[in-house]
Amino acid sequence: MNRRDFIRLFGISCFVNCLPIAFATTYAAKPKPKPKPRLKQPSNSENWVNIGTVTELDKAGQIFKEKSPLGAVLVIGTSKSKNIIAVNPTCTHLGCTVDWETEEKIFLCPCHASEFKSDGKVQNGPATKPLLTYKTKIEKNLVMVRRV
Ligand code: FES
């Protein structure tokens, strides 16, 4: 091997050996795309959920929606009521669905007779925890609730 061939082979060898390093530095130096900023999701407490219409509420005096984004919701009252009540009607004792007793103005559990006041607090056990309550409003003929 003469001197010229040696230099040519040496040059090719250097070039081939440096290729992976050149690729690695090229791709490593590329800036990673920035993640897109997420839109701030309103918390659940800011979300009003449509449970039904004022017409339905006025007709029956209550609306029961078993599956809403908030879970089960029972709304009691009419559009003329000063206070429209909304609770999760799942009894906190063992999970039966409570009924609204209009005369006594209480929620009564048909399974073991727990009684809850209109604000969801326990009046008589065996349940010891209150019903979950919701805020209510009427907007454009819709009955809306949200978490307290
Ligand atoms: S499930 Fe309601 S009182 Fe037992």
PDB file of C-alpha atoms and ligand atoms in Angstrom:
ATOM      1  CA  MET A   1       0.000   0.000   0.000  1.00  0.00           C
ATOM      2  CA  ASN A   2       1.455   3.263  -1.003  1.00  0.00           C
ATOM      3  CA  ARG A   3       1.094   6.512   0.833  1.00  0.00           C
ATOM      4  CA  ARG A   4      -1.739   7.811  -1.371  1.00  0.00           C
ATOM      5  CA  ASP A   5      -3.848   4.657  -0.878  1.00  0.00           C
ATOM      6  CA  PHE A   6      -3.217   4.780   2.864  1.00  0.00           C
ATOM      7  CA  ILE A   7      -4.441   8.392   3.090  1.00  0.00           C
ATOM      8  CA  ARG A   8      -7.533   7.617   0.968  1.00  0.00           C
ATOM      9  CA  LEU A   9      -8.447   4.596   3.146  1.00  0.00           C
ATOM     10  CA  PHE A  10      -7.770   6.566   6.280  1.00  0.00           C
ATOM     11  CA  GLY A  11     -10.040   9.380   5.052  1.00  0.00           C
ATOM     12  CA  ILE A  12     -12.863   6.994   4.127  1.00  0.00           C
ATOM     13  CA  SER A  13     -12.487   5.211   7.454  1.00  0.00           C
ATOM     14  CA  CYS A  14     -12.693   8.495   9.353  1.00  0.00           C
ATOM     15  CA  PHE A  15     -15.744   9.536   7.349  1.00  0.00           C
ATOM     16  CA  VAL A  16     -17.589   6.246   7.949  1.00  0.00           C
ATOM     17  CA  ASN A  17     -16.728   6.215  11.653  1.00  0.00           C
ATOM     18  CA  CYS A  18     -17.920   9.784  12.131  1.00  0.00           C
ATOM     19  CA  LEU A  19     -21.285   9.316  10.371  1.00  0.00           C
ATOM     20  CA  PRO A  20     -23.182   7.891  13.377  1.00  0.00           C
ATOM     21  CA  ILE A  21     -21.869  10.683  15.570  1.00  0.00           C
ATOM     22  CA  ALA A  22     -22.894  13.285  12.988  1.00  0.00           C
ATOM     23  CA  PHE A  23     -26.425  11.808  12.764  1.00  0.00           C
ATOM     24  CA  ALA A  24     -26.744  11.563  16.516  1.00  0.00           C
ATOM     25  CA  THR A  25     -25.728  15.151  17.101  1.00  0.00           C
ATOM     26  CA  THR A  26     -27.976  16.380  14.282  1.00  0.00           C
ATOM     27  CA  TYR A  27     -31.097  14.684  15.629  1.00  0.00           C
ATOM     28  CA  ALA A  28     -30.233  15.275  19.268  1.00  0.00           C
ATOM     29  CA  ALA A  29     -29.767  18.963  18.598  1.00  0.00           C
ATOM     30  CA  LYS A  30     -33.209  19.264  16.971  1.00  0.00           C
ATOM     31  CA  PRO A  31     -35.549  21.020  19.334  1.00  0.00           C
ATOM     32  CA  LYS A  32     -38.401  18.846  20.465  1.00  0.00           C
ATOM     33  CA  PRO A  33     -41.816  20.195  19.593  1.00  0.00           C
ATOM     34  CA  LYS A  34     -43.371  22.008  22.499  1.00  0.00           C
ATOM     35  CA  PRO A  35     -46.492  20.404  23.844  1.00  0.00           C
ATOM     36  CA  LYS A  36     -49.602  22.315  22.932  1.00  0.00           C
ATOM     37  CA  PRO A  37     -50.944  24.280  25.829  1.00  0.00           C
ATOM     38  CA  ARG A  38     -54.064  22.667  27.216  1.00  0.00           C
ATOM     39  CA  LEU A  39     -57.182  24.666  27.502  1.00  0.00           C
ATOM     40  CA  LYS A  40     -58.073  25.016  31.121  1.00  0.00           C
ATOM     41  CA  GLN A  41     -60.949  22.687  31.836  1.00  0.00           C
ATOM     42  CA  PRO A  42     -63.473  24.148  34.187  1.00  0.00           C
ATOM     43  CA  SER A  43     -63.733  22.184  37.375  1.00  0.00           C
ATOM     44  CA  ASN A  44     -66.848  20.189  38.003  1.00  0.00           C
ATOM     45  CA  SER A  45     -68.086  22.813  40.418  1.00  0.00           C
ATOM     46  CA  GLU A  46     -68.340  25.257  37.498  1.00  0.00           C
ATOM     47  CA  ASN A  47     -70.320  22.892  35.282  1.00  0.00           C
ATOM     48  CA  TRP A  48     -74.067  23.161  35.250  1.00  0.00           C
ATOM     49  CA  VAL A  49     -75.799  20.013  34.074  1.00  0.00           C
ATOM     50  CA  ASN A  50     -79.168  19.991  32.364  1.00  0.00           C
ATOM     51  CA  ILE A  51     -81.534  17.668  34.210  1.00  0.00           C
ATOM     52  CA  GLY A  52     -84.766  18.400  32.369  1.00  0.00           C
ATOM     53  CA  THR A  53     -87.202  21.082  31.381  1.00  0.00           C
ATOM     54  CA  VAL A  54     -89.276  23.421  33.538  1.00  0.00           C
ATOM     55  CA  THR A  55     -92.356  21.914  31.880  1.00  0.00           C
ATOM     56  CA  GLU A  56     -91.413  18.443  33.184  1.00  0.00           C
ATOM     57  CA  LEU A  57     -90.672  19.810  36.644  1.00  0.00           C
ATOM     58  CA  ASP A  58     -93.923  21.767  36.873  1.00  0.00           C
ATOM     59  CA  LYS A  59     -95.952  18.791  35.646  1.00  0.00           C
ATOM     60  CA  ALA A  60     -94.612  16.201  38.103  1.00  0.00           C
ATOM     61  CA  GLY A  61     -93.152  18.349  40.878  1.00  0.00           C
ATOM     62  CA  GLN A  62     -89.928  16.420  40.514  1.00  0.00           C
ATOM     63  CA  ILE A  63     -87.448  15.149  37.960  1.00  0.00           C
ATOM     64  CA  PHE A  64     -85.370  12.034  38.452  1.00  0.00           C
ATOM     65  CA  LYS A  65     -82.388  11.524  36.202  1.00  0.00           C
ATOM     66  CA  GLU A  66     -80.620   8.291  37.013  1.00  0.00           C
ATOM     67  CA  LYS A  67     -77.608   8.843  34.790  1.00  0.00           C
ATOM     68  CA  SER A  68     -76.227  12.341  34.483  1.00  0.00           C
ATOM     69  CA  PRO A  69     -72.613  13.511  34.390  1.00  0.00           C
ATOM     70  CA  LEU A  70     -73.016  14.129  38.135  1.00  0.00           C
ATOM     71  CA  GLY A  71     -74.592  10.740  38.830  1.00  0.00           C
ATOM     72  CA  ALA A  72     -78.181  10.242  39.895  1.00  0.00           C
ATOM     73  CA  VAL A  73     -80.079  13.481  40.495  1.00  0.00           C
ATOM     74  CA  LEU A  74     -83.535  14.010  41.986  1.00  0.00           C
ATOM     75  CA  VAL A  75     -84.903  17.545  41.661  1.00  0.00           C
ATOM     76  CA  ILE A  76     -87.900  18.525  43.780  1.00  0.00           C
ATOM     77  CA  GLY A  77     -90.073  21.612  43.323  1.00  0.00           C
ATOM     78  CA  THR A  78     -91.659  23.666  40.582  1.00  0.00           C
ATOM     79  CA  SER A  79     -90.701  26.819  38.761  1.00  0.00           C
ATOM     80  CA  LYS A  80     -92.913  28.671  41.273  1.00  0.00           C
ATOM     81  CA  SER A  81     -91.007  27.228  44.258  1.00  0.00           C
ATOM     82  CA  LYS A  82     -88.785  29.561  46.192  1.00  0.00           C
ATOM     83  CA  ASN A  83     -86.362  26.724  46.754  1.00  0.00           C
ATOM     84  CA  ILE A  84     -85.787  23.974  44.226  1.00  0.00           C
ATOM     85  CA  ILE A  85     -84.084  21.015  45.908  1.00  0.00           C
ATOM     86  CA  ALA A  86     -81.674  18.695  44.170  1.00  0.00           C
ATOM     87  CA  VAL A  87     -80.002  15.673  45.742  1.00  0.00           C
ATOM     88  CA  ASN A  88     -78.325  12.477  44.758  1.00  0.00           C
ATOM     89  CA  PRO A  89     -81.112  10.107  45.843  1.00  0.00           C
ATOM     90  CA  THR A  90     -78.753   7.236  46.565  1.00  0.00           C
ATOM     91  CA  CYS A  91     -79.222   6.364  50.220  1.00  0.00           C
ATOM     92  CA  THR A  92     -75.971   6.636  52.126  1.00  0.00           C
ATOM     93  CA  HIS A  93     -76.809   3.534  54.165  1.00  0.00           C
ATOM     94  CA  LEU A  94     -76.723   0.772  51.565  1.00  0.00           C
ATOM     95  CA  GLY A  95     -77.495   2.514  48.291  1.00  0.00           C
ATOM     96  CA  CYS A  96     -81.243   2.217  47.740  1.00  0.00           C
ATOM     97  CA  THR A  97     -82.942   5.111  45.966  1.00  0.00           C
ATOM     98  CA  VAL A  98     -84.825   7.410  48.316  1.00  0.00           C
ATOM     99  CA  ASP A  99     -88.276   8.825  47.515  1.00  0.00           C
ATOM    100  CA  TRP A 100     -89.534  12.331  48.192  1.00  0.00           C
ATOM    101  CA  GLU A 101     -92.445  12.417  50.630  1.00  0.00           C
ATOM    102  CA  THR A 102     -94.292  15.611  49.806  1.00  0.00           C
ATOM    103  CA  GLU A 103     -96.464  15.684  52.942  1.00  0.00           C
ATOM    104  CA  GLU A 104     -93.588  15.253  55.382  1.00  0.00           C
ATOM    105  CA  LYS A 105     -91.084  17.066  53.175  1.00  0.00           C
ATOM    106  CA  ILE A 106     -88.464  14.390  53.684  1.00  0.00           C
ATOM    107  CA  PHE A 107     -86.573  11.881  51.600  1.00  0.00           C
ATOM    108  CA  LEU A 108     -87.522   8.389  52.731  1.00  0.00           C
ATOM    109  CA  CYS A 109     -85.543   5.280  51.952  1.00  0.00           C
ATOM    110  CA  PRO A 110     -87.807   2.329  51.120  1.00  0.00           C
ATOM    111  CA  CYS A 111     -85.214  -0.246  52.204  1.00  0.00           C
ATOM    112  CA  HIS A 112     -84.554   0.478  55.891  1.00  0.00           C
ATOM    113  CA  ALA A 113     -86.588   3.654  56.416  1.00  0.00           C
ATOM    114  CA  SER A 114     -83.788   6.182  56.753  1.00  0.00           C
ATOM    115  CA  GLU A 115     -85.162   9.695  56.603  1.00  0.00           C
ATOM    116  CA  PHE A 116     -83.357  12.713  55.242  1.00  0.00           C
ATOM    117  CA  LYS A 117     -84.374  16.357  55.570  1.00  0.00           C
ATOM    118  CA  SER A 118     -84.878  18.447  52.441  1.00  0.00           C
ATOM    119  CA  ASP A 119     -81.275  19.685  52.776  1.00  0.00           C
ATOM    120  CA  GLY A 120     -80.073  16.076  52.678  1.00  0.00           C
ATOM    121  CA  LYS A 121     -79.169  15.795  56.373  1.00  0.00           C
ATOM    122  CA  VAL A 122     -80.085  12.607  58.204  1.00  0.00           C
ATOM    123  CA  GLN A 123     -83.250  12.869  60.262  1.00  0.00           C
ATOM    124  CA  ASN A 124     -83.511   9.185  61.231  1.00  0.00           C
ATOM    125  CA  GLY A 125     -81.102   6.323  60.600  1.00  0.00           C
ATOM    126  CA  PRO A 126     -79.803   3.769  60.085  1.00  0.00           C
ATOM    127  CA  ALA A 127     -78.041   6.053  57.571  1.00  0.00           C
ATOM    128  CA  THR A 128     -75.474   8.310  59.235  1.00  0.00           C
ATOM    129  CA  LYS A 129     -74.227  10.380  56.303  1.00  0.00           C
ATOM    130  CA  PRO A 130     -76.256  13.051  54.489  1.00  0.00           C
ATOM    131  CA  LEU A 131     -77.423  12.836  50.898  1.00  0.00           C
ATOM    132  CA  LEU A 132     -75.247  14.639  48.391  1.00  0.00           C
ATOM    133  CA  THR A 133     -76.917  17.924  47.445  1.00  0.00           C
ATOM    134  CA  TYR A 134     -76.663  20.108  44.358  1.00  0.00           C
ATOM    135  CA  LYS A 135     -77.183  23.767  43.573  1.00  0.00           C
ATOM    136  CA  THR A 136     -80.066  24.430  41.202  1.00  0.00           C
ATOM    137  CA  LYS A 137     -81.111  27.092  38.748  1.00  0.00           C
ATOM    138  CA  ILE A 138     -83.581  27.541  35.946  1.00  0.00           C
ATOM    139  CA  GLU A 139     -82.212  28.891  32.717  1.00  0.00           C
ATOM    140  CA  LYS A 140     -84.102  29.189  29.444  1.00  0.00           C
ATOM    141  CA  ASN A 141     -86.752  26.615  30.403  1.00  0.00           C
ATOM    142  CA  LEU A 142     -84.076  24.183  31.581  1.00  0.00           C
ATOM    143  CA  VAL A 143     -83.539  22.858  35.086  1.00  0.00           C
ATOM    144  CA  MET A 144     -79.821  22.904  35.786  1.00  0.00           C
ATOM    145  CA  VAL A 145     -77.812  21.532  38.706  1.00  0.00           C
ATOM    146  CA  ARG A 146     -74.192  21.579  39.712  1.00  0.00           C
ATOM    147  CA  ARG A 147     -72.066  20.374  42.572  1.00  0.00           C
ATOM    148  CA  VAL A 148     -72.055  22.559  45.648  1.00  0.00           C
TER     149      VAL A 148
HETATM  150  S1  FES B   1     -80.393   1.526  52.168  1.00  0.00           S
HETATM  151 FE1  FES B   1     -81.439   3.254  52.805  1.00  0.00          FE
HETATM  152  S2  FES B   1     -81.794   2.913  54.859  1.00  0.00           S
HETATM  153 FE2  FES B   1     -80.737   1.196  54.254  1.00  0.00          FE
END
